Short mmCIF file of C-alpha atoms in Angstrom, two decimals:
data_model
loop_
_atom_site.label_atom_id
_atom_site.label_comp_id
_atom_site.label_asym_id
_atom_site.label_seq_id
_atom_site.Cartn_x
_atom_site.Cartn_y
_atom_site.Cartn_z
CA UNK A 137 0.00 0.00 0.00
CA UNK A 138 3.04 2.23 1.00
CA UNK A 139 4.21 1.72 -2.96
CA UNK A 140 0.66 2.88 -4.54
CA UNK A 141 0.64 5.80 -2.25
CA UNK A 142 3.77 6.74 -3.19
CA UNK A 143 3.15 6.33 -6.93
CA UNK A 144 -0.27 8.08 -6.48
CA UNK A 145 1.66 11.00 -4.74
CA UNK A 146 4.16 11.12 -7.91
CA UNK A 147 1.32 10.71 -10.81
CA UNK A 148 -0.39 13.97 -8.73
CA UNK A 149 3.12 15.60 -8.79
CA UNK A 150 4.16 15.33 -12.55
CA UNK A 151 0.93 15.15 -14.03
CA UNK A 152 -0.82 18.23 -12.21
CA UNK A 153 1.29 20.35 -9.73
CA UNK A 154 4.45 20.86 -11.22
CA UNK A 155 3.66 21.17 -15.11
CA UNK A 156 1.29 24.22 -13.94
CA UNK A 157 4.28 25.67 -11.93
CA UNK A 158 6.61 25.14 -15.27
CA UNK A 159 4.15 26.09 -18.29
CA UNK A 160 5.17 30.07 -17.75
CA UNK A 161 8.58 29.84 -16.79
CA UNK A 162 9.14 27.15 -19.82
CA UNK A 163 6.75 29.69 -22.18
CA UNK A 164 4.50 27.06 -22.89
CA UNK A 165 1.37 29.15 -21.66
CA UNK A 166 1.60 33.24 -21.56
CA UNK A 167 -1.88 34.19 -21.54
CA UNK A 168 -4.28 32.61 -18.54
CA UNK A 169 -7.48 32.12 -20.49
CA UNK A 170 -5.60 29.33 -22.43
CA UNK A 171 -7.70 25.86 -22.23
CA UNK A 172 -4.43 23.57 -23.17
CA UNK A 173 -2.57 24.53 -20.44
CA UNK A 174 0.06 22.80 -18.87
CA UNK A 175 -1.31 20.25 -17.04
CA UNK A 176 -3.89 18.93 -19.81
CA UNK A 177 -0.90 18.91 -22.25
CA UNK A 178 1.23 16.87 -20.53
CA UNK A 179 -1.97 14.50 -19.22
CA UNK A 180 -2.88 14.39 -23.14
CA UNK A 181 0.83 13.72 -24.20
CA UNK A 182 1.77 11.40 -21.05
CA UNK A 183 -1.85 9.04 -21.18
CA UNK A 184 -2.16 9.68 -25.34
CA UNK A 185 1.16 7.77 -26.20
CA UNK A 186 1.69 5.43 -23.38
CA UNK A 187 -1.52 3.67 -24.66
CA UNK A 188 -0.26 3.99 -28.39
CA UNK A 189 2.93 5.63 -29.19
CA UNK A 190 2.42 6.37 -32.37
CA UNK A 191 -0.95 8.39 -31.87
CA UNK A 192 -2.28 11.11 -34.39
CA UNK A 193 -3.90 14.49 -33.23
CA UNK A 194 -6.93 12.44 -33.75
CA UNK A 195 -6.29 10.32 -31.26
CA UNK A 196 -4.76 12.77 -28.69
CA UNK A 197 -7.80 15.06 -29.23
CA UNK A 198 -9.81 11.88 -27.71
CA UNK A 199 -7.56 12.00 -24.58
CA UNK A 200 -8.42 15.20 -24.35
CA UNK A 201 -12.21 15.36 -24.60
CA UNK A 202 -11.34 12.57 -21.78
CA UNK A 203 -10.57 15.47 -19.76
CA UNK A 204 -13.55 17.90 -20.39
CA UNK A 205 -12.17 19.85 -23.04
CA UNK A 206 -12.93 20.28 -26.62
CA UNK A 207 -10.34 21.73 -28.91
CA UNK A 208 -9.27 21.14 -32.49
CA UNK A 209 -6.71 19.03 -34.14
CA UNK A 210 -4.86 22.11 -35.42
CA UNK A 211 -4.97 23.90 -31.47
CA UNK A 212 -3.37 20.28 -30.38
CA UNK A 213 -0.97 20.64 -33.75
CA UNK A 214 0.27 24.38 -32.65
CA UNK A 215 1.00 23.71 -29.28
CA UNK A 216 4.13 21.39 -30.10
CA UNK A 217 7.01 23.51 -30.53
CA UNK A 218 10.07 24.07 -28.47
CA UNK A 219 8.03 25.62 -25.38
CA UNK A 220 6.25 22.36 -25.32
CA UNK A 221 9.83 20.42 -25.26
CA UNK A 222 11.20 22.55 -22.59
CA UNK A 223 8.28 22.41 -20.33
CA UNK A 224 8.77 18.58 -20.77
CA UNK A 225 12.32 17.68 -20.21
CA UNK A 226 12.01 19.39 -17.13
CA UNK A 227 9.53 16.97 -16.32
CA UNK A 228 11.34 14.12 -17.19
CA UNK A 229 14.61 14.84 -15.63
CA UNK A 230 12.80 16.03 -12.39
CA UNK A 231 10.86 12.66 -12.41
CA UNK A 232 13.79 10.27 -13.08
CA UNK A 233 15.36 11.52 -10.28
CA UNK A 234 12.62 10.60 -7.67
CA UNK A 235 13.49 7.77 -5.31
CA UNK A 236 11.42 4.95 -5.94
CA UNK A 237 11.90 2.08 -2.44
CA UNK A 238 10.48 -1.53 -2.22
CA UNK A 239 11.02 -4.38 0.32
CA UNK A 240 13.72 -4.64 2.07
CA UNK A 241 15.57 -7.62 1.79
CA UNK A 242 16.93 -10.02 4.58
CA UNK A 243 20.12 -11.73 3.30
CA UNK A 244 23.28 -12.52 5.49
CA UNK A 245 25.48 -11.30 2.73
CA UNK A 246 24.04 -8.35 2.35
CA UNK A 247 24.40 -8.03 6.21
CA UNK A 248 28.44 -6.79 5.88
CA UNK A 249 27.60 -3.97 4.15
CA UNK A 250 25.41 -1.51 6.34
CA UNK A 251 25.80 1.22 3.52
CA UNK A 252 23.38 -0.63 0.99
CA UNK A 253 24.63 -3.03 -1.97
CA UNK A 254 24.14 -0.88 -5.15
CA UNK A 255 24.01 -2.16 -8.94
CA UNK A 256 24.87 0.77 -11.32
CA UNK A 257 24.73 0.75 -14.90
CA UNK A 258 23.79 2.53 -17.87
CA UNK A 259 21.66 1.76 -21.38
CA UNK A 260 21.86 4.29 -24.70
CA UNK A 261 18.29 4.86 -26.65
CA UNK A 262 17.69 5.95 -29.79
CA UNK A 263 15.69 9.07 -30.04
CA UNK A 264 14.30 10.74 -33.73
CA UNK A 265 17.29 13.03 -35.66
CA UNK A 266 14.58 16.00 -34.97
CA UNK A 267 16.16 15.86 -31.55
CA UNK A 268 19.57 16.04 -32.27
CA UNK A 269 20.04 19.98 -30.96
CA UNK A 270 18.72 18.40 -27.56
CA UNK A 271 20.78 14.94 -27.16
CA UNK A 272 23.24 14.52 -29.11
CA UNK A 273 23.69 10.90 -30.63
CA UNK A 274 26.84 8.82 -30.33
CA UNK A 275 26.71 8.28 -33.94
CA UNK A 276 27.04 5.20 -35.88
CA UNK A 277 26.89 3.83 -39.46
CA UNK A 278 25.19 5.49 -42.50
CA UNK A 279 21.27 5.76 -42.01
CA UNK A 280 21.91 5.80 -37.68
CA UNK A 281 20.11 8.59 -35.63
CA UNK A 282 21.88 11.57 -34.66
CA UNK A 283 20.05 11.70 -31.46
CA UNK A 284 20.37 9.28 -28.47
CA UNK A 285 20.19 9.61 -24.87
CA UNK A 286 22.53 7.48 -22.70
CA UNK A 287 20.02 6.61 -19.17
CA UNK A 288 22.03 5.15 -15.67
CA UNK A 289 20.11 3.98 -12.90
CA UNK A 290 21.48 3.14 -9.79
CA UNK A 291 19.64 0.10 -7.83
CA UNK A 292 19.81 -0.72 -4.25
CA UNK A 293 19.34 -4.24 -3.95
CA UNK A 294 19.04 -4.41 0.25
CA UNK A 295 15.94 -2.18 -0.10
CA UNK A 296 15.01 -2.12 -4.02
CA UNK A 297 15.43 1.01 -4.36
CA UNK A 298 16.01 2.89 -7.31
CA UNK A 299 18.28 5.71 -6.76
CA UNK A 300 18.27 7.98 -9.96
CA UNK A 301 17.97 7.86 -13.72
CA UNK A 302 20.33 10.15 -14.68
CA UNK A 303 19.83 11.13 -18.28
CA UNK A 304 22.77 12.63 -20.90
CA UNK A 305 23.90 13.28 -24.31
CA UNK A 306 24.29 9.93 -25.91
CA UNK A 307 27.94 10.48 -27.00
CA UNK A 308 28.84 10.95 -23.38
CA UNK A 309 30.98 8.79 -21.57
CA UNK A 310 30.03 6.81 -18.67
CA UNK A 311 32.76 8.07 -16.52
CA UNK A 312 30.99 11.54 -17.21
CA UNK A 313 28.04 13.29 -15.88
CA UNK A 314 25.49 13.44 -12.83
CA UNK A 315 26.12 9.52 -12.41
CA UNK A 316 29.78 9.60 -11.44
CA UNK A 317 29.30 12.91 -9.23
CA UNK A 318 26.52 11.24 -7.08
CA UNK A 319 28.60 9.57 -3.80
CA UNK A 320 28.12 5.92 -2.77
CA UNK A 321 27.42 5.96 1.21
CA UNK A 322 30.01 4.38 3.03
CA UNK A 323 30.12 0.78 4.29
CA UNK A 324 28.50 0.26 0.73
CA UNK A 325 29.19 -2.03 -1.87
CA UNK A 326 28.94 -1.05 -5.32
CA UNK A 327 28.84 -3.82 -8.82
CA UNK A 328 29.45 -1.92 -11.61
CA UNK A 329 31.36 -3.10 -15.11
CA UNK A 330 34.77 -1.93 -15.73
CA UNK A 331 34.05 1.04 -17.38
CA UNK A 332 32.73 2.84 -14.15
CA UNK A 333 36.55 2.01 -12.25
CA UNK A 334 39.71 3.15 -13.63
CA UNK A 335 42.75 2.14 -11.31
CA UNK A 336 42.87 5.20 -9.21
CA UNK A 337 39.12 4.67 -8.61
CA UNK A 338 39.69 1.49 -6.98
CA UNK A 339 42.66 3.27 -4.74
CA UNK A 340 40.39 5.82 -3.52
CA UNK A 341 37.60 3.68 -2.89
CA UNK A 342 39.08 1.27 -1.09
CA UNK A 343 41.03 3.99 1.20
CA UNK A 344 37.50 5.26 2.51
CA UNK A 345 35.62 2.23 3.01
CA UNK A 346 33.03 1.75 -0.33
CA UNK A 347 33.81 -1.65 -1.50
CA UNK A 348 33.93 -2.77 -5.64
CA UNK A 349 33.19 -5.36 -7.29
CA UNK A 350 33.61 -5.67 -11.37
CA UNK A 351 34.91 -7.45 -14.28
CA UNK A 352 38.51 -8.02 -15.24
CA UNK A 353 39.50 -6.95 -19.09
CA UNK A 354 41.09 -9.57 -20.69
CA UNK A 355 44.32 -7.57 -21.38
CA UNK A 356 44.64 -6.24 -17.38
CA UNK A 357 48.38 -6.85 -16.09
CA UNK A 358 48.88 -7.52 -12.59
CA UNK A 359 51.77 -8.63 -10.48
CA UNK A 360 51.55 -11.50 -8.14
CA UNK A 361 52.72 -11.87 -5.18
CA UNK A 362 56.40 -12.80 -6.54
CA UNK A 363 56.37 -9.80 -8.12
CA UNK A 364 55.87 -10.89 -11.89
CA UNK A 365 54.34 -9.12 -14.35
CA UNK A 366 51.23 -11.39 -15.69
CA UNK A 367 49.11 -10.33 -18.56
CA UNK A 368 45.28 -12.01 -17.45
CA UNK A 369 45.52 -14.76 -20.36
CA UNK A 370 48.59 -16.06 -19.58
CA UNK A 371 48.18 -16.69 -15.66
CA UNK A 372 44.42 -18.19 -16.66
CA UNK A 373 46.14 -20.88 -18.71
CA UNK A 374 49.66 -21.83 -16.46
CA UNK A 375 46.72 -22.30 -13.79
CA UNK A 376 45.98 -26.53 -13.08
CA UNK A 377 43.33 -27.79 -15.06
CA UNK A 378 41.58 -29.31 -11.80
CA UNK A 379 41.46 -25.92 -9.64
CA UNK A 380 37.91 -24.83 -10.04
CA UNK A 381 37.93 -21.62 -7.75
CA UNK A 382 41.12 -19.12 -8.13
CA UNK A 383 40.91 -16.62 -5.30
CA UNK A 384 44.52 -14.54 -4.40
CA UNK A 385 45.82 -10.63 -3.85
CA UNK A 386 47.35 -8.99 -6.60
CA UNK A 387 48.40 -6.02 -7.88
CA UNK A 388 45.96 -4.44 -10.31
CA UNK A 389 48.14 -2.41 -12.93
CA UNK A 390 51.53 -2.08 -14.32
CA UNK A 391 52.56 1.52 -13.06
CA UNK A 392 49.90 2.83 -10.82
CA UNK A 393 49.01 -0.44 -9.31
CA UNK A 394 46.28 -1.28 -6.59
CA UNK A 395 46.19 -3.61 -4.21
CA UNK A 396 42.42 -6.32 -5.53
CA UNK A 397 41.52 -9.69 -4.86
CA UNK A 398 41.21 -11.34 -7.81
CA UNK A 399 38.53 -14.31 -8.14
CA UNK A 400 38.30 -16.69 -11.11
CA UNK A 401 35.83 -19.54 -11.44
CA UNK A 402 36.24 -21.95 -14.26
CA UNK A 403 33.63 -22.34 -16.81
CA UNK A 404 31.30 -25.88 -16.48
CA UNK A 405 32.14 -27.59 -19.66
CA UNK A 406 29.10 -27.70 -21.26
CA UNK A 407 29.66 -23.26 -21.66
CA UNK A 408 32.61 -23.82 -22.74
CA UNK A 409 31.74 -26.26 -25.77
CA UNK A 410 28.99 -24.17 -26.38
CA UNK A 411 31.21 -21.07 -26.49
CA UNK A 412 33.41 -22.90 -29.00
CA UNK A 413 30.57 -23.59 -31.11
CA UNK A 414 29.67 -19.88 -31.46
CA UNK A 415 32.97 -18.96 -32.01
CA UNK A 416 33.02 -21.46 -34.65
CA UNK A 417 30.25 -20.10 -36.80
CA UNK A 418 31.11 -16.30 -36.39
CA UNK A 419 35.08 -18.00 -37.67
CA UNK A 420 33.15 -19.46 -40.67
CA UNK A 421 31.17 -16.82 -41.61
CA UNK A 422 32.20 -15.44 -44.77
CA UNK A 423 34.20 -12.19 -44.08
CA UNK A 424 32.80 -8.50 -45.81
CA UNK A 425 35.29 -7.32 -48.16
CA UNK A 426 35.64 -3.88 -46.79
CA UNK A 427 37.97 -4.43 -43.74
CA UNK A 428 39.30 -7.05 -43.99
CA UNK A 429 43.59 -7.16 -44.29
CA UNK A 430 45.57 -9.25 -46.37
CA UNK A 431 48.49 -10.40 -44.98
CA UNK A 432 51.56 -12.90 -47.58
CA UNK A 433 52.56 -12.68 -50.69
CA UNK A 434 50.05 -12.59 -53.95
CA UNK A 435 50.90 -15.69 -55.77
CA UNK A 436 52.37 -14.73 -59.71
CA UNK A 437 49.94 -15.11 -62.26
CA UNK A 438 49.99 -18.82 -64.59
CA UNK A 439 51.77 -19.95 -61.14
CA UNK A 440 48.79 -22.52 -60.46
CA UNK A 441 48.69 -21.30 -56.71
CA UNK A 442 45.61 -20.96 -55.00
CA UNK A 443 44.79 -18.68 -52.39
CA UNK A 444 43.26 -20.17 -49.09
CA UNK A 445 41.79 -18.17 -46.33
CA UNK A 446 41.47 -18.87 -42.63
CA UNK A 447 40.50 -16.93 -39.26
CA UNK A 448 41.40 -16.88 -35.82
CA UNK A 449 39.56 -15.80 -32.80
CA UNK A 450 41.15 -12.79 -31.10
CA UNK A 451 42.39 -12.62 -27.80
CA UNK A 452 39.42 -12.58 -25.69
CA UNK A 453 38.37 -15.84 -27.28
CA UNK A 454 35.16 -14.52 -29.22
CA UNK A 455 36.15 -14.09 -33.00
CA UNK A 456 35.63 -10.34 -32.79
CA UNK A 457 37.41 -9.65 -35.43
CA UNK A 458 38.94 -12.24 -38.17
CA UNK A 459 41.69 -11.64 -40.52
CA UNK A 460 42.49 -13.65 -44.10
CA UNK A 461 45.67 -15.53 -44.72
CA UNK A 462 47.03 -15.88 -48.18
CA UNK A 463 49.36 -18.40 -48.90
CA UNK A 464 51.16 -19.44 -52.23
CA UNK A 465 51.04 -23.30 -52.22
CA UNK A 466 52.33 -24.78 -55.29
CA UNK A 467 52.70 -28.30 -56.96
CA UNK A 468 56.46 -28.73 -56.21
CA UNK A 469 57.66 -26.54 -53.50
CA UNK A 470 56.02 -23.86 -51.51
CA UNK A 471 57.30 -20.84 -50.00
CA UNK A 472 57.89 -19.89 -46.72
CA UNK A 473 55.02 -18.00 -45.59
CA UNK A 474 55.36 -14.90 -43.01
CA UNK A 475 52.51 -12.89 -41.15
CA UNK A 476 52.97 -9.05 -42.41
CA UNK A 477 50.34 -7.26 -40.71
CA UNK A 478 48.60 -8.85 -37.64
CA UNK A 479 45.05 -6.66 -37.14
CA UNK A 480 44.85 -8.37 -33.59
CA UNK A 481 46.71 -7.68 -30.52
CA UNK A 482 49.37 -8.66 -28.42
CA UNK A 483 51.76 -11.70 -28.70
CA UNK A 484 49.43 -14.17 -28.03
CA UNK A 485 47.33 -12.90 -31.45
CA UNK A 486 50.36 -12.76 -33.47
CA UNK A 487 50.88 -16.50 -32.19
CA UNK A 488 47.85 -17.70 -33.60
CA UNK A 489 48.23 -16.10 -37.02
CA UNK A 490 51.13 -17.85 -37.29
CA UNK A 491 49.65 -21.27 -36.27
CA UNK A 492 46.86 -20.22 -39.12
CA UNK A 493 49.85 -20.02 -41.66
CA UNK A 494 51.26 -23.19 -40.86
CA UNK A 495 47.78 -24.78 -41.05
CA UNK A 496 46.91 -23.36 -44.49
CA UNK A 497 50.65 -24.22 -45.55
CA UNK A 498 50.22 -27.98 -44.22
CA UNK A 499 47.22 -28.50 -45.98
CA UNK A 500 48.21 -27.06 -49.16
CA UNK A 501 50.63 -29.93 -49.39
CA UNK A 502 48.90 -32.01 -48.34
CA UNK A 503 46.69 -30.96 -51.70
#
């Protein structure tokens, strides 16, 4: 009941009170005999498109006779404009920032962090390029929208709370904006992806008591305990193939390194055969043309040589990105074939183009 009364308090907020305090200001209403005032445009515009979003004046005109008033298609036509726009951003950006608070939650883990447990992340939207002087889009290919707005929420999971919806520009960064400049409470542990912690983050975090967790990139360095210099990849794989549960203190960084516990669980092997599999069709999938790097020699023409292609997946495992092989195989001898461009990155990338050379070189002969 607490819930409804609170939503019931909100819908008379934004729907009645505040629009009528914002339709001069904004210079959606400057005369007071107007009949579409604030309030009964943004009940019309709020209850007209949540029930079909792509509604006509027709339609919206309906809503409106809903609320005892009787106007024309063309009066509901001349009233959007940007007065109209104003008066309703402020709307929405007041109303995503109301606090919205559910159950609480009884959980011993959740009991070590008095502060609150909060999930944070962030989602971009495309919005119509008419609204490109408002939010600015993050662009994209030919025929994407130049508007977009990037929305974070922040989500309490002791209490359910929601805690913001901070809205911005599309093209700006995560580590920008209202979302970053809101403080965690302390004793609190935050789960956010590793876009949200850069390494001096983590330092200051940890220094004032607001706990972390996120993901680990898949090119992170860190020095164990030794003090050598691992790359993520390469301590993953020197680890037994028995130890299901890797939990040790490192240091997060190669020059301004932090002090993290690092936890690794190993994969069930069903996920990782059906990993493979996907990895295996995005490998076969026939490559675009634009993009895609040639690395060898062009076999001379009358030679008899045929080209043959292959892919690897890229570091991380996933086929991201693929890159063709050409090697000259012919009938008598072949030549010694030598990667000289590698698109991927790191040594471990350049090692598997050159187990892709030897492959296509092998079975050329075999040929």
């Amino acid at each position: 009941m607490d819930s409804l009364a609170r939503l019931s308090e909100l819908a008379q907020r934004f729907l009645v009170e505040r629009p009528k305090e914002l339709e001069r200001p904004s210079g959606f209403v400057q005369r007071t005999t107007a009949q579409l005032d604030g309030p009964t445009f943004v009940q019309m515009c709020v209850l007209g498109w949540m029930n079909n979003a792509s509604a006509s004046y027709s339609q919206l005109n309906h809503v409106v006779a809903t609320l005892d008033l009787h106007v024309r298609n063309q009066a509901i036509e001349e009233r959007f404009g940007p007065a109209s726009s104003k008066l309703l951003r402020h709307l929405l950006e007041e109303a995503a920032g109301q606090l919205l608070q559910g159950q609480a939650v009884e959980t011993p883990l959740f009991e070590h962090f008095p502060g609150g447990v909060f999930l944070q992340d962030g989602s971009v939207i495309s919005l119509p390029t008419e609204l490109s002087t408002s939010w600015r889009g993050s662009g994209g290919g030919p025929g994407a929208s130049e508007s977009g707005v990037r929305i974070q929420a922040r989500w309490e999971m002791r209490c359910g709370g929601l805690h913001g919806l901070w809205l911005q520009d599309a093209r700006s960064s995560e580590r920008q904006g209202p979302a970053l400049d809101e403080p965690y409470p302390e004793d609190s542990l935050r789960i956010v992806d590793t876009a949200y912690l850069s390494y001096a983050d983590m330092r200051a975090a940890s220094q004032s008591r607001h706990f972390w967790i996120t993901g680990v990139k898949a090119d992170m360095l860190f020095s164990d305990q030794q003090g050598r210099l691992w790359n993520l990849t390469e301590w993953l794989r020197s680890l037994p193939a028995d130890e299901q549960v890797v939990e040790v203190w490192v240091r997060a960084g190669k020059r301004d390194q932090v002090p993290v516990r690092l936890i690794a669980l190993r994969l069930p092997k069903e996920v990782i055969q059906r990993r493979k599999k996907r990895a295996k069709r995005e490998v076969e999938r026939r490559p675009r043309s634009k993009g895609v790097q040639r690395c060898g020699r062009r076999a001379k023409r009358g030679s008899g040589a045929q080209p043959r292609k292959r892919a690897w997946p890229s570091p991380q495992g996933e086929c991201e990105q693929t890159e063709a092989i050409r090697v000259a195989a012919g009938a008598d001898q072949c030549r010694e074939p030598r990667a000289l461009r590698s698109t991927s990155r790191g040594a471990h990338a350049l090692a598997l183009a050159n187990r892709a050379i030897l492959e296509a070189l092998q079975a050329g002969r075999q040929d």
